[in-house]
C-alpha positions as a printed NumPy array, in Angstrom:
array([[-31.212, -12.609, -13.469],
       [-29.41 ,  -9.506, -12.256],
       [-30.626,  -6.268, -12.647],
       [-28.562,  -3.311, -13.718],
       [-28.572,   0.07 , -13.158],
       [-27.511,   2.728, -15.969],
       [-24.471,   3.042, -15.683],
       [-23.635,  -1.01 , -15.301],
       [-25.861,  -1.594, -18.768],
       [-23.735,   0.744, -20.717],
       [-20.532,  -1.064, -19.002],
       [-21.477,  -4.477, -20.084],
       [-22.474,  -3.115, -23.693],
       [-19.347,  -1.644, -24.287],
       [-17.506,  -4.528, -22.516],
       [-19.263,  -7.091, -25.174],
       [-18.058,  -5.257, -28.122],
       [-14.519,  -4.382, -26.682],
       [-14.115,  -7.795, -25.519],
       [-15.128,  -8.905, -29.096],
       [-13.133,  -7.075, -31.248],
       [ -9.613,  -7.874, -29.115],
       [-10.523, -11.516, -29.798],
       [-10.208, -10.911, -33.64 ],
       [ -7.353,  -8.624, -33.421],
       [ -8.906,  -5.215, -33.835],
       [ -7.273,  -3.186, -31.414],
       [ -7.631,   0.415, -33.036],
       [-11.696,  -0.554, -33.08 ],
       [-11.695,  -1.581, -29.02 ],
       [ -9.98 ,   1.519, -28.641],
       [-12.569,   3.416, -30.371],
       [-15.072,   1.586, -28.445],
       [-13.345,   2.267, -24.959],
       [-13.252,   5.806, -25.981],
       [-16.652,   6.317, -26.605],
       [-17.707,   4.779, -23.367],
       [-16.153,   7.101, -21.471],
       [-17.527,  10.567, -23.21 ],
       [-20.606,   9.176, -22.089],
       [-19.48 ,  10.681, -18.718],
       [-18.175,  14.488, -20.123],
       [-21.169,  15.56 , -19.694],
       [-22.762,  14.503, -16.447],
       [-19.334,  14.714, -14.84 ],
       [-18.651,  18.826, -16.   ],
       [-15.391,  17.59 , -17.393],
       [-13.621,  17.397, -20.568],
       [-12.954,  13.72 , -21.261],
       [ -9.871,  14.6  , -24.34 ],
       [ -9.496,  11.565, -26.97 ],
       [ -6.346,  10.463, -24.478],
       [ -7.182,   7.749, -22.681],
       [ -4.126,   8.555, -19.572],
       [ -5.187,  11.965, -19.502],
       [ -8.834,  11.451, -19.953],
       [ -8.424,   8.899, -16.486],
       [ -6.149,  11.334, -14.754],
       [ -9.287,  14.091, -14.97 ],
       [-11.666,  11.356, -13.729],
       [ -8.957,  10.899, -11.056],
       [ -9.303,  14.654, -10.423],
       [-12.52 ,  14.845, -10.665],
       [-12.987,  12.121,  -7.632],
       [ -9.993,  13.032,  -5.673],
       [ -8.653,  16.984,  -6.253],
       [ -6.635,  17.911,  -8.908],
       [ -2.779,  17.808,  -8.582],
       [ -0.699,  21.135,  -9.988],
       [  0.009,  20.191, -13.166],
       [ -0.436,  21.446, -17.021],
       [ -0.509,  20.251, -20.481],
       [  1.345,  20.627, -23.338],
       [ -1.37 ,  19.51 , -26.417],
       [  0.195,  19.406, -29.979],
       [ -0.594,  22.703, -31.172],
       [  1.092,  24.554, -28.063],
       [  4.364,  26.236, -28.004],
       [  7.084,  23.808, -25.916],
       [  7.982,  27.301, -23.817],
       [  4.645,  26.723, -21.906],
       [  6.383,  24.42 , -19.341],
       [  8.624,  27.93 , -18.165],
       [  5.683,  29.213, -17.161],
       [  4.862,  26.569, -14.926],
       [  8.304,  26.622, -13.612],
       [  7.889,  30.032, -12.614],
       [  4.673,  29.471, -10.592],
       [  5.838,  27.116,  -9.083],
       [  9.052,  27.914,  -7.125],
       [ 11.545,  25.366,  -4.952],
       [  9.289,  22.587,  -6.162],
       [ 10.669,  19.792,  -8.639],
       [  8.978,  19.698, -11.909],
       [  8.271,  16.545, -13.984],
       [  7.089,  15.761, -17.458],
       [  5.584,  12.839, -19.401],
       [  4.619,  12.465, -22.525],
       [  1.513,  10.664, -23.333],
       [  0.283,   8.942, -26.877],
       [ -3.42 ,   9.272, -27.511],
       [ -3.101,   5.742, -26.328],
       [ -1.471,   4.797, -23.379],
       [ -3.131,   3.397, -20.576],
       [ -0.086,   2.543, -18.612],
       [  3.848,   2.999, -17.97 ],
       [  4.255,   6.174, -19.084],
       [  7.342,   7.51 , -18.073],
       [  8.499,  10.59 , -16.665],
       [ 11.546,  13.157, -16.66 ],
       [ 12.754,  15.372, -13.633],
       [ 12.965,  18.882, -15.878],
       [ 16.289,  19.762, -16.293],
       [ 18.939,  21.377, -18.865],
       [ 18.208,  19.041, -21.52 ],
       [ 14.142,  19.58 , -21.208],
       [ 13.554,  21.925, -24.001],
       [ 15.712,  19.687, -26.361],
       [ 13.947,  16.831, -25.608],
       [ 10.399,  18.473, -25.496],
       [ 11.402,  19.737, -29.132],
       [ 12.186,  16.292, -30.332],
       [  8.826,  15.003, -28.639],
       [  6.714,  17.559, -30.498],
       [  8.061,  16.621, -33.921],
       [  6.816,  13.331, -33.646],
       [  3.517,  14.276, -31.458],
       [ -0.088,  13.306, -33.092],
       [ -3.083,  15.162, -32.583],
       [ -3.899,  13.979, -29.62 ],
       [ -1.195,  13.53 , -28.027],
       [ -0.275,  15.417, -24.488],
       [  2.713,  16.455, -23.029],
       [  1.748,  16.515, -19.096],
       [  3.457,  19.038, -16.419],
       [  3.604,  18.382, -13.109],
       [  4.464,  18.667,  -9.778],
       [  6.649,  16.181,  -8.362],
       [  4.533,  14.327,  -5.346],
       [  7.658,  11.79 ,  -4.365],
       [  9.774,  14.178,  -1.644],
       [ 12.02 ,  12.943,   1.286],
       [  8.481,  11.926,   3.294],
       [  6.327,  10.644,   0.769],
       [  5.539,   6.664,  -0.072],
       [  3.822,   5.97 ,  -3.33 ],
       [  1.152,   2.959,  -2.949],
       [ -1.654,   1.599,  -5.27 ],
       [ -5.003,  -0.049,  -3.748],
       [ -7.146,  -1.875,  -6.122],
       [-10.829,  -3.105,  -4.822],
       [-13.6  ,  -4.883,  -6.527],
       [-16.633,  -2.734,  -6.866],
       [-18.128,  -3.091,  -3.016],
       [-14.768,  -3.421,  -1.491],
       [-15.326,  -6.8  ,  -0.827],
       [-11.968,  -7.163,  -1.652],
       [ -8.625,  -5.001,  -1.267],
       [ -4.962,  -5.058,  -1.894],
       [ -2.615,  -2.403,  -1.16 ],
       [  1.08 ,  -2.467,  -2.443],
       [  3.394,   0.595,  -0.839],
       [  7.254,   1.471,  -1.82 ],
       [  9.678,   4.036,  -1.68 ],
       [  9.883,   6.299,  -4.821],
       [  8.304,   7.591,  -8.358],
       [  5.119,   4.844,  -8.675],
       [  5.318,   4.444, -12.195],
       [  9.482,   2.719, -11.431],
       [  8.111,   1.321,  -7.907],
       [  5.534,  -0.437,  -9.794],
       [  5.665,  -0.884, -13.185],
       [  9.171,   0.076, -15.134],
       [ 11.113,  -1.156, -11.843],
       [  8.656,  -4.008, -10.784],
       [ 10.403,  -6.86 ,  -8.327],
       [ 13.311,  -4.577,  -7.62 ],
       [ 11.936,  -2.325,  -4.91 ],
       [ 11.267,  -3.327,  -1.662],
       [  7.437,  -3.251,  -1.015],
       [  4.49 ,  -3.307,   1.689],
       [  1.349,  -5.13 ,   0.896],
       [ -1.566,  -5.562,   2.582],
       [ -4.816,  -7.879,   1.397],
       [ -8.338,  -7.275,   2.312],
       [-10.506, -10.562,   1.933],
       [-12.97 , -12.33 ,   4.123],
       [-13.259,  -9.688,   6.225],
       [-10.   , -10.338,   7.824],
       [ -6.444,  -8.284,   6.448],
       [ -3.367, -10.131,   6.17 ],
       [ -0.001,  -7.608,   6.123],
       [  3.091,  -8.78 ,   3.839],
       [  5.891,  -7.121,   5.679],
       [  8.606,  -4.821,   3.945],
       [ 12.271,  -5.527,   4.201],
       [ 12.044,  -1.891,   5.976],
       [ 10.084,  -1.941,   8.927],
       [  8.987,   1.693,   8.488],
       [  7.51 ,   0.99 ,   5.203],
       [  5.377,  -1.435,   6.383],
       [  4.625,   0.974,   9.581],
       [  3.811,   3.961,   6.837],
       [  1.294,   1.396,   5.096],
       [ -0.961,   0.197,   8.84 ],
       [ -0.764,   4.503,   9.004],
       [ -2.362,   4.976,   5.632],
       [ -5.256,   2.362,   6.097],
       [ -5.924,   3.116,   9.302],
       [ -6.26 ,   6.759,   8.694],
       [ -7.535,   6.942,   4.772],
       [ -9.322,   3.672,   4.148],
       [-12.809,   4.628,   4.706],
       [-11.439,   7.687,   2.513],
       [-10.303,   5.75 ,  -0.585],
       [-13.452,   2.924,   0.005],
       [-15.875,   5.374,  -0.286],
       [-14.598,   7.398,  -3.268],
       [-13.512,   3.989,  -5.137],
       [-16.786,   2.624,  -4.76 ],
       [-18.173,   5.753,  -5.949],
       [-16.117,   5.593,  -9.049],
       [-16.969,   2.048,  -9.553],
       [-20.781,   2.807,  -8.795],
       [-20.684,   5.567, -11.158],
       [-18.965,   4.377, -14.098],
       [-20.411,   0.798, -13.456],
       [-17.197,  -1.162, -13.423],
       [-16.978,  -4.024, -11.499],
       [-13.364,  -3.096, -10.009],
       [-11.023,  -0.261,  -9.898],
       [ -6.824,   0.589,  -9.507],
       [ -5.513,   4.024,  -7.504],
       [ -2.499,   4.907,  -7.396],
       [ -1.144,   7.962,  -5.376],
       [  1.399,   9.186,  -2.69 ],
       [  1.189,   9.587,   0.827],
       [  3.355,  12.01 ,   2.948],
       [  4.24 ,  10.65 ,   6.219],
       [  5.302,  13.494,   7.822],
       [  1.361,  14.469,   8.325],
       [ -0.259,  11.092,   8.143],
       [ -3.506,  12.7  ,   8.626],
       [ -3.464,  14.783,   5.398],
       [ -5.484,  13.331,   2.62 ],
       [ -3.26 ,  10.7  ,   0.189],
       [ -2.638,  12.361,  -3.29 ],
       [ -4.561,  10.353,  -6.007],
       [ -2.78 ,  11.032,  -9.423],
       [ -3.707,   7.605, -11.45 ],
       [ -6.671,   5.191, -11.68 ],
       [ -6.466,   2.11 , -13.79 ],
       [ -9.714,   1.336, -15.402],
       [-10.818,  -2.223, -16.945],
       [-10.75 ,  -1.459, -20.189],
       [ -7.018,  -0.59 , -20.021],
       [ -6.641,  -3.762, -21.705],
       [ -7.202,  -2.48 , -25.202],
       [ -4.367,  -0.002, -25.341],
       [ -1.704,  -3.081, -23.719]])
């Protein structure tokens, strides 16, 4: 019989009842349930986990990895918050995504532009409670590649997947249509999927080489810590200074599935 630690216990407790209630069609009572799980790490953690479940993973992203410049936009804020952010943050594009209180994945995201404020206006008359408009910098420049790595708990197993672009077109909204990288970890042996560009594929050898012990440790950490048994990044890495640290701005976590 295996033996748990904390964190694993609470894991398979709430993965029982989650994994229950999809099977009978209660989705709104998994999502409850996936919620809760996670304010069991507020405290411990020194973070605000908000009733969001993107947002709440993007802190425990943040939390792991840095925190990206960004702000948010919660319902009972005034829209003109996003000039402000503008303003500090000078010759840098500026993106914004909105976010239901329960999205787990492809949320999509605008370049700000002449038509922001209009469309922010028209996103806050329809915005719940817990809803969040996000605020961010954007990470994809001229030099950057976006890639995800997923890994089961003890990194016995890894797969990376690298393009050229925004990561939520690369490799959800756009799927199939963007030439990719990819790079599996099993057996103790890695076997490299080549890109149609030969740089990409050169950008992805210069990310593991340099960051994997990086991103293995601080996976397994997450993984250890919120005892999952596997874990999704997702980030951007600029190739002009391959030794700077990737930029982590997503995890996907497994209860994900009860907000699909």
């Amino acid at each position: 019989m295996k033996n748990y630690y904390t964190q694993e216990v609470l894991y398979v407790y709430y993965e029982n009842q989650i994994s229950n209630l999809l099977a009978t069609n209660k989705k709104k009572e998994a999502q409850t349930k996936a919620f809760e799980w996670l304010q069991e790490y507020v405290r411990p953690l020194c973070i605000t986990v908000p009733w969001n479940w993107k947002i709440a993973k993007k802190q425990i992203a943040a939390y792991f990895f840095g925190k990206t410049q960004s702000t948010q936009i919660n319902f009972e804020d005034n829209i003109n918050k996003v000039f402000q952010f503008i303003e500090s943050h000078p010759n840098q594009n500026i993106r914004y995504s909105y976010h239901k209180y329960d999205t787990a994945c492809h949320s999509e995201s605008q370049r700000v532009n002449n038509d922001t404020i209009e469309r922010l206006s028209e996103i806050k008359k329809k915005m719940l409670p817990m809803d969040i408009i996000e605020i961010f910098t954007e990470c994809s420049t001229c030099t950057t590649t976006c890639f995800r790595r997923f890994s089961l708990q003890y990194n016995e197993s890894i797969s990376y997947e690298m393009g050229y672009g925004q990561a939520m077109y690369v490799f959800e909204a756009e799927r199939g249509k963007h030439d990719i990288a990819a790079m599996d970890y099993h057996g103790n042996k890695w076997k490299i999927n080549k890109s149609v560009d030969p740089f990409l594929t050169e950008y992805l050898e210069q990310l593991i080489n340099n960051h994997e012990q990086y991103l293995a440790i601080k996976s397994q950490c997450i993984c250890y810590y919120l005892g999952i048994p596997q874990i999704s990044i997702e980030g951007y890495f600029d190739t002009a200074i391959s030794n700077g640290k990737p930029i982590i701005v997503d995890i996907d976590l497994p209860f994900d599935r009860a907000f699909f």
